[in-house]
Short mmCIF file of C-alpha atoms in Angstrom, two decimals:
data_model
loop_
_atom_site.label_atom_id
_atom_site.label_comp_id
_atom_site.label_asym_id
_atom_site.label_seq_id
_atom_site.Cartn_x
_atom_site.Cartn_y
_atom_site.Cartn_z
CA UNK F 1435 138.91 165.46 185.65
CA UNK F 1436 136.01 165.93 188.19
CA UNK F 1437 133.85 162.56 188.15
CA UNK F 1438 130.72 164.54 185.68
CA UNK F 1439 133.50 164.87 182.49
CA UNK F 1440 134.63 161.11 183.04
CA UNK F 1441 130.94 160.22 182.66
CA UNK F 1442 130.52 162.72 180.00
CA UNK F 1443 133.56 160.83 177.91
CA UNK F 1444 132.40 157.75 178.50
CA UNK F 1445 129.40 158.41 176.92
CA UNK F 1446 130.63 159.87 173.94
CA UNK F 1447 133.37 157.04 173.10
CA UNK F 1448 129.85 154.68 173.64
CA UNK F 1449 128.20 156.94 170.96
CA UNK F 1450 131.60 156.98 168.79
CA UNK F 1451 131.68 153.13 168.98
CA UNK F 1452 127.84 152.84 168.11
CA UNK F 1453 127.20 150.75 171.13
CA UNK F 1454 124.53 152.71 171.82
CA UNK F 1455 123.12 149.93 174.43
CA UNK F 1456 125.71 150.27 176.85
CA UNK F 1457 124.54 153.69 177.32
CA UNK F 1458 123.06 154.82 180.97
CA UNK F 1459 119.39 153.84 181.08
CA UNK F 1460 118.37 157.85 180.96
CA UNK F 1461 120.26 159.04 178.34
CA UNK F 1462 119.96 155.75 176.00
CA UNK F 1463 115.94 156.78 176.09
CA UNK F 1464 116.58 160.67 175.51
CA UNK F 1465 118.93 159.15 172.59
CA UNK F 1466 115.77 157.45 171.12
CA UNK F 1467 114.00 159.91 172.05
CA UNK F 1468 115.79 162.32 169.32
CA UNK F 1469 116.27 159.64 166.93
CA UNK F 1470 112.60 159.61 166.63
CA UNK F 1471 112.67 163.61 166.23
CA UNK F 1472 115.43 163.06 163.44
CA UNK F 1473 112.61 160.64 161.40
CA UNK F 1474 109.79 163.27 161.76
CA UNK F 1475 112.44 165.85 160.62
CA UNK F 1476 113.59 163.17 157.73
CA UNK F 1477 109.35 163.21 157.16
CA UNK F 1478 109.04 166.51 156.16
CA UNK F 1479 111.68 166.37 154.16
CA UNK F 1480 111.08 164.15 151.94
CA UNK F 1481 106.90 165.88 151.37
CA UNK F 1482 109.28 169.19 151.10
CA UNK F 1483 111.12 167.64 148.29
CA UNK F 1484 108.39 165.59 146.91
CA UNK F 1485 106.24 169.70 146.64
CA UNK F 1486 110.27 171.33 145.55
CA UNK F 1487 110.06 168.92 142.33
CA UNK F 1488 106.44 169.70 141.88
CA UNK F 1489 107.18 173.44 141.73
CA UNK F 1490 109.78 172.72 139.47
CA UNK F 1491 108.11 171.65 136.87
CA UNK F 1492 105.12 173.83 137.02
CA UNK F 1493 107.21 176.67 136.47
CA UNK F 1494 109.07 175.16 133.88
CA UNK F 1495 106.30 175.14 132.08
CA UNK F 1496 105.76 178.89 132.95
CA UNK F 1497 108.45 179.94 131.51
CA UNK F 1498 107.82 178.20 127.77
CA UNK F 1499 106.10 181.54 126.49
CA UNK F 1500 108.72 183.59 127.93
CA UNK F 1501 111.76 181.76 126.33
CA UNK F 1502 109.40 180.96 123.34
CA UNK F 1503 108.76 184.59 122.78
CA UNK F 1504 113.15 185.06 123.33
CA UNK F 1505 114.01 182.77 120.71
CA UNK F 1506 111.12 184.92 118.26
CA UNK F 1507 112.90 188.44 118.68
CA UNK F 1508 116.29 186.60 118.43
CA UNK F 1509 115.50 185.05 115.24
CA UNK F 1510 114.35 187.89 114.08
CA UNK F 1511 110.57 186.60 113.53
CA UNK F 1512 109.18 188.61 115.30
CA UNK F 1513 110.14 192.67 116.01
CA UNK F 1514 109.44 194.26 119.34
CA UNK F 1515 107.39 196.95 119.79
CA UNK F 1516 108.99 200.49 120.99
CA UNK F 1517 107.63 201.47 123.74
CA UNK F 1518 107.19 205.35 123.65
CA UNK F 1519 110.69 206.31 125.95
CA UNK F 1520 112.48 204.27 123.19
CA UNK F 1521 111.17 205.70 120.33
CA UNK F 1522 114.37 207.13 117.64
CA UNK F 1523 114.52 210.58 116.36
CA UNK F 1524 114.39 210.57 112.45
CA UNK F 1525 115.82 208.45 110.82
CA UNK F 1526 119.91 209.30 109.34
CA UNK F 1527 122.56 207.11 107.31
CA UNK F 1528 123.49 206.35 110.24
CA UNK F 1529 120.52 205.57 112.50
CA UNK F 1530 119.62 203.58 109.68
CA UNK F 1531 123.63 200.87 109.21
CA UNK F 1532 121.01 198.06 111.11
CA UNK F 1533 117.91 198.35 110.01
CA UNK F 1534 118.50 194.99 107.37
CA UNK F 1535 120.24 192.94 110.67
CA UNK F 1536 117.55 190.41 111.31
CA UNK F 1537 117.15 189.40 114.74
CA UNK F 1538 119.38 189.22 117.61
CA UNK F 1539 123.43 187.90 114.93
CA UNK F 1540 125.21 185.95 117.41
CA UNK F 1541 122.83 185.62 120.24
CA UNK F 1542 123.85 182.69 121.81
CA UNK F 1543 127.71 182.24 120.98
CA UNK F 1544 128.28 186.06 122.75
CA UNK F 1545 126.58 184.69 125.63
CA UNK F 1546 128.44 181.76 126.21
CA UNK F 1547 131.56 182.93 125.33
CA UNK F 1548 130.59 185.80 128.59
CA UNK F 1549 131.01 182.77 131.05
CA UNK F 1550 134.45 181.85 132.13
CA UNK F 1551 133.84 178.08 131.57
CA UNK F 1552 131.72 178.24 128.69
CA UNK F 1553 134.20 179.87 126.97
CA UNK F 1554 137.57 178.28 127.97
CA UNK F 1555 135.69 174.89 125.95
CA UNK F 1556 135.29 176.88 122.71
CA UNK F 1557 138.02 177.35 120.37
CA UNK F 1558 138.16 179.82 117.52
CA UNK F 1559 137.13 176.76 115.12
CA UNK F 1560 133.96 176.39 116.98
CA UNK F 1561 133.02 179.88 116.22
CA UNK F 1562 131.54 179.72 112.65
CA UNK F 1563 129.13 176.45 113.21
CA UNK F 1564 127.93 178.02 117.36
CA UNK F 1565 126.91 181.37 114.95
CA UNK F 1566 124.19 179.44 113.58
CA UNK F 1567 122.76 178.72 117.37
CA UNK F 1568 119.10 179.98 117.36
CA UNK F 1569 118.21 178.20 120.63
CA UNK F 1570 119.09 175.92 123.72
CA UNK F 1571 116.32 174.21 125.17
CA UNK F 1572 116.23 172.68 128.78
CA UNK F 1573 113.88 169.67 130.66
CA UNK F 1574 113.24 166.90 132.63
CA UNK F 1575 113.10 163.25 131.35
CA UNK F 1576 110.26 162.15 130.89
CA UNK F 1577 108.08 158.96 132.37
CA UNK F 1578 110.88 157.08 135.51
CA UNK F 1579 114.07 158.32 134.09
CA UNK F 1580 115.65 161.78 136.03
CA UNK F 1581 117.99 163.95 135.18
CA UNK F 1582 117.39 166.28 132.76
CA UNK F 1583 118.21 167.11 128.91
CA UNK F 1584 120.21 170.41 126.44
CA UNK F 1585 118.35 171.14 123.47
CA UNK F 1586 120.71 173.17 120.76
CA UNK F 1587 119.38 174.07 117.56
CA UNK F 1588 120.81 175.27 115.35
CA UNK F 1589 119.45 176.61 111.95
CA UNK F 1590 120.67 175.14 108.39
CA UNK F 1591 125.04 175.82 108.57
CA UNK F 1592 128.10 174.48 106.46
CA UNK F 1593 129.30 171.84 109.42
CA UNK F 1594 126.51 169.45 110.16
CA UNK F 1595 123.11 168.35 109.43
CA UNK F 1596 121.58 167.50 112.44
CA UNK F 1597 119.25 170.53 113.19
CA UNK F 1598 118.87 169.86 116.85
CA UNK F 1599 122.09 168.81 119.02
CA UNK F 1600 120.90 167.07 122.61
CA UNK F 1601 122.66 166.08 125.63
CA UNK F 1602 120.85 164.23 128.21
CA UNK F 1603 122.00 163.61 131.95
CA UNK F 1604 120.39 160.37 133.97
CA UNK F 1605 120.55 161.08 137.19
CA UNK F 1606 120.24 158.36 140.11
CA UNK F 1607 118.32 160.61 142.70
CA UNK F 1608 117.09 163.50 141.36
CA UNK F 1609 117.32 165.30 144.96
CA UNK F 1610 121.21 164.11 145.39
CA UNK F 1611 122.44 164.97 142.54
CA UNK F 1612 124.15 161.54 141.67
CA UNK F 1613 125.19 161.24 138.07
CA UNK F 1614 124.76 158.03 136.49
CA UNK F 1615 125.98 158.84 132.91
CA UNK F 1616 125.36 161.21 130.26
CA UNK F 1617 124.61 160.88 126.73
CA UNK F 1618 124.59 163.32 123.35
CA UNK F 1619 123.79 162.91 120.29
CA UNK F 1620 125.75 161.60 117.53
CA UNK F 1621 126.91 164.66 114.76
CA UNK F 1622 126.66 163.66 111.57
CA UNK F 1623 129.46 165.98 109.49
CA UNK F 1624 129.54 167.63 106.67
CA UNK F 1625 132.27 166.51 104.86
CA UNK F 1626 135.45 167.66 105.96
CA UNK F 1627 133.78 169.65 108.23
CA UNK F 1628 133.90 168.06 111.63
CA UNK F 1629 135.47 170.85 113.75
CA UNK F 1630 136.14 168.04 116.56
CA UNK F 1631 139.62 166.71 114.87
CA UNK F 1632 142.64 168.38 113.07
CA UNK F 1633 143.70 166.49 109.88
CA UNK F 1634 148.22 165.75 110.65
CA UNK F 1635 151.03 165.35 108.37
CA UNK F 1636 153.82 162.90 109.72
CA UNK F 1637 156.45 161.04 107.79
CA UNK F 1638 156.55 157.82 107.44
CA UNK F 1639 159.34 155.58 106.92
CA UNK F 1640 159.10 151.99 105.36
CA UNK F 1641 160.98 148.65 105.83
CA UNK F 1642 162.75 149.40 102.41
CA UNK F 1643 164.26 152.93 103.56
CA UNK F 1644 162.08 154.82 101.81
CA UNK F 1645 159.90 158.02 103.21
CA UNK F 1646 156.91 159.27 102.65
CA UNK F 1647 154.07 161.48 103.21
CA UNK F 1648 150.51 160.27 105.53
CA UNK F 1649 147.67 162.75 106.04
CA UNK F 1650 145.96 161.31 109.78
CA UNK F 1651 143.06 162.23 111.59
CA UNK F 1652 143.47 163.09 115.30
CA UNK F 1653 141.00 164.73 117.41
CA UNK F 1654 140.94 168.15 118.73
CA UNK F 1655 139.61 170.42 121.85
CA UNK F 1656 136.38 171.55 120.80
CA UNK F 1657 132.79 173.06 122.33
CA UNK F 1658 130.82 170.19 120.05
CA UNK F 1659 132.67 167.38 122.04
CA UNK F 1660 130.03 168.11 124.69
CA UNK F 1661 128.07 166.21 123.09
CA UNK F 1662 131.13 163.32 123.40
CA UNK F 1663 130.16 162.66 127.24
CA UNK F 1664 132.79 160.37 128.43
CA UNK F 1665 132.05 156.86 130.00
CA UNK F 1666 131.22 156.70 133.29
CA UNK F 1667 133.19 153.73 134.60
CA UNK F 1668 131.81 150.28 136.53
CA UNK F 1669 133.40 149.57 139.59
CA UNK F 1670 135.54 147.22 137.84
CA UNK F 1671 137.28 148.81 135.71
CA UNK F 1672 138.02 151.65 138.41
CA UNK F 1673 140.00 149.06 140.40
CA UNK F 1674 142.71 148.23 137.95
CA UNK F 1675 143.22 152.13 136.90
CA UNK F 1676 145.97 153.62 137.97
CA UNK F 1677 145.20 156.75 140.49
CA UNK F 1678 146.69 159.34 138.19
CA UNK F 1679 143.99 158.20 134.98
CA UNK F 1680 140.78 157.93 138.15
CA UNK F 1681 142.04 161.90 139.26
CA UNK F 1682 141.99 162.56 135.63
CA UNK F 1683 139.22 160.70 133.87
CA UNK F 1684 137.17 163.16 137.13
CA UNK F 1685 138.26 166.04 136.15
CA UNK F 1686 136.80 165.40 132.59
CA UNK F 1687 132.84 163.91 133.77
CA UNK F 1688 133.02 167.04 136.66
CA UNK F 1689 133.96 169.87 133.84
CA UNK F 1690 131.05 167.54 131.32
CA UNK F 1691 128.71 168.01 134.22
CA UNK F 1692 129.66 171.33 135.53
CA UNK F 1693 128.75 172.70 131.83
CA UNK F 1694 125.81 171.31 131.73
CA UNK F 1695 124.41 172.36 134.90
CA UNK F 1696 125.45 176.06 134.11
CA UNK F 1697 124.29 175.52 130.48
CA UNK F 1698 120.63 175.04 132.00
CA UNK F 1699 120.19 176.77 135.63
CA UNK F 1700 122.76 180.29 134.28
CA UNK F 1701 123.03 180.71 131.05
CA UNK F 1702 118.98 180.16 130.02
CA UNK F 1703 117.00 181.54 132.47
CA UNK F 1704 119.44 184.58 131.90
CA UNK F 1705 120.97 184.57 128.85
CA UNK F 1706 120.49 188.14 128.12
CA UNK F 1707 122.42 189.74 131.03
CA UNK F 1708 125.27 186.68 129.46
CA UNK F 1709 124.93 188.44 126.10
CA UNK F 1710 125.39 191.59 127.33
CA UNK F 1711 128.16 190.62 129.50
CA UNK F 1712 125.72 191.71 132.94
CA UNK F 1713 125.69 188.39 134.66
CA UNK F 1714 129.42 188.12 134.05
CA UNK F 1715 129.70 191.13 136.20
CA UNK F 1716 127.74 190.03 138.97
CA UNK F 1717 129.87 186.81 139.45
CA UNK F 1718 132.83 188.84 139.24
CA UNK F 1719 132.11 190.72 141.84
CA UNK F 1720 133.06 187.70 143.85
CA UNK F 1721 136.04 186.81 142.49
CA UNK F 1722 137.50 190.30 143.54
CA UNK F 1723 136.45 190.15 147.46
CA UNK F 1724 139.13 187.53 147.30
CA UNK F 1725 141.35 188.95 145.53
CA UNK F 1726 141.07 191.83 148.70
CA UNK F 1727 141.54 189.25 151.27
CA UNK F 1728 144.31 188.50 149.49
CA UNK F 1729 145.93 191.76 149.37
CA UNK F 1730 145.02 192.36 153.34
CA UNK F 1731 147.33 189.61 155.38
CA UNK F 1732 150.32 191.27 153.60
CA UNK F 1733 153.67 190.56 153.17
CA UNK F 1734 153.89 187.17 155.17
CA UNK F 1735 151.84 186.03 152.05
CA UNK F 1736 153.93 187.32 149.78
CA UNK F 1737 156.57 185.39 151.32
CA UNK F 1738 154.62 183.12 150.55
CA UNK F 1739 153.79 183.24 146.59
CA UNK F 1740 157.65 183.79 146.26
CA UNK F 1741 158.67 180.11 148.05
CA UNK F 1742 155.75 178.39 145.73
CA UNK F 1743 157.32 180.42 142.41
CA UNK F 1744 160.91 179.25 143.57
CA UNK F 1745 159.27 175.24 144.02
CA UNK F 1746 158.33 175.75 140.90
CA UNK F 1747 160.88 176.83 138.83
CA UNK F 1748 163.15 174.41 140.62
CA UNK F 1749 160.12 171.09 138.93
CA UNK F 1750 159.29 172.79 135.93
CA UNK F 1751 156.30 169.95 135.91
CA UNK F 1752 153.63 170.90 133.46
CA UNK F 1753 150.00 172.53 133.64
CA UNK F 1754 147.65 170.57 134.83
CA UNK F 1755 144.52 171.18 135.86
CA UNK F 1756 142.99 170.38 139.45
CA UNK F 1757 142.29 166.81 139.79
CA UNK F 1758 139.27 166.22 142.49
CA UNK F 1759 139.43 163.74 145.77
CA UNK F 1760 139.35 160.63 144.83
CA UNK F 1761 136.93 158.46 146.72
CA UNK F 1762 135.20 155.25 146.51
CA UNK F 1763 132.25 156.54 143.94
CA UNK F 1764 135.43 156.86 141.74
CA UNK F 1765 134.25 160.05 140.02
CA UNK F 1766 132.48 162.89 140.91
CA UNK F 1767 130.80 165.62 138.87
CA UNK F 1768 131.29 168.48 140.88
CA UNK F 1769 128.85 171.57 139.97
CA UNK F 1770 125.86 173.42 141.16
CA UNK F 1771 122.44 171.25 141.67
CA UNK F 1772 121.08 170.21 138.88
CA UNK F 1773 117.69 171.45 139.59
CA UNK F 1774 118.22 174.29 141.51
CA UNK F 1775 119.24 177.18 139.63
CA UNK F 1776 121.96 178.85 142.47
CA UNK F 1777 122.41 175.64 143.89
CA UNK F 1778 125.97 174.76 145.08
CA UNK F 1779 125.81 171.27 145.91
CA UNK F 1780 128.49 168.33 144.83
CA UNK F 1781 126.96 165.76 142.41
CA UNK F 1782 128.70 161.73 143.00
CA UNK F 1783 129.15 159.27 139.57
CA UNK F 1784 127.73 156.43 140.87
CA UNK F 1785 129.40 153.37 139.85
CA UNK F 1786 127.84 150.70 137.66
#
């Protein structure tokens, strides 16, 4: 190693150890100049984020008339004008078949079904209730609160009394999507119509030896559990949790936040494309490219997969969802950036 390399290594070691004052005077002067430049950058970035937030709020208001027109067409309150190139031929028995259909039935249900994440959350027993969904709205929380809300507007239905179900995501910072907590509207279920629970019959044995059958209410998977979000635990609670328990909670919080972000930044702005399936095709292109890359690796890749299959056959573990990494912040809500459609920044959860 020459003398110059030795000096460079020594300087690098000093920087890593935080001993800036121990650096040679000329190097120290240059590093301080770089820190001044970093401060200039941070100041500009702060202004950028302020202007970005103002621009997002401005366009959120400009989008509203467009969304209102969409709602009117979907609900059947307004019939869109027929363009000349779309003028229908003379009416026949076949073309009259849909004349009595109002608006676009099941618009939001079908749009959500076409997104893989939302589709996974919707159970068959949810569908009848979701057919009453007539609109989904979103916006920033008001006042000093940081975050966003989602509003699900329903027509009168046989399942619950609420006409609007709201989900709110409270953020520690809006520029860095750090989740503080989420809140949902308590659903006022009608008698016997709660789709988030199921009635299970169980046999019980009394002390006298007699057997009887009792019916118990047990929770079940449902899209409407979205309005009963998991609580972000305090740091004290996290310290008493087992690692597996913390990872499972983290996964639940991640999925909940991701659902909210997907609805806000993808579903609402592009609802008709999700309804027709066009948006699904666009997202699917990324998966196709990944699959092609895998095939290009050839037989070596196949052997690796074979080994994995053999391991799985030996252990036969129950399938589990992918877990997030455990860190000092506990559960991290990962998804696209809350206020930037298409963003990919991973948020974190603040521990209270």
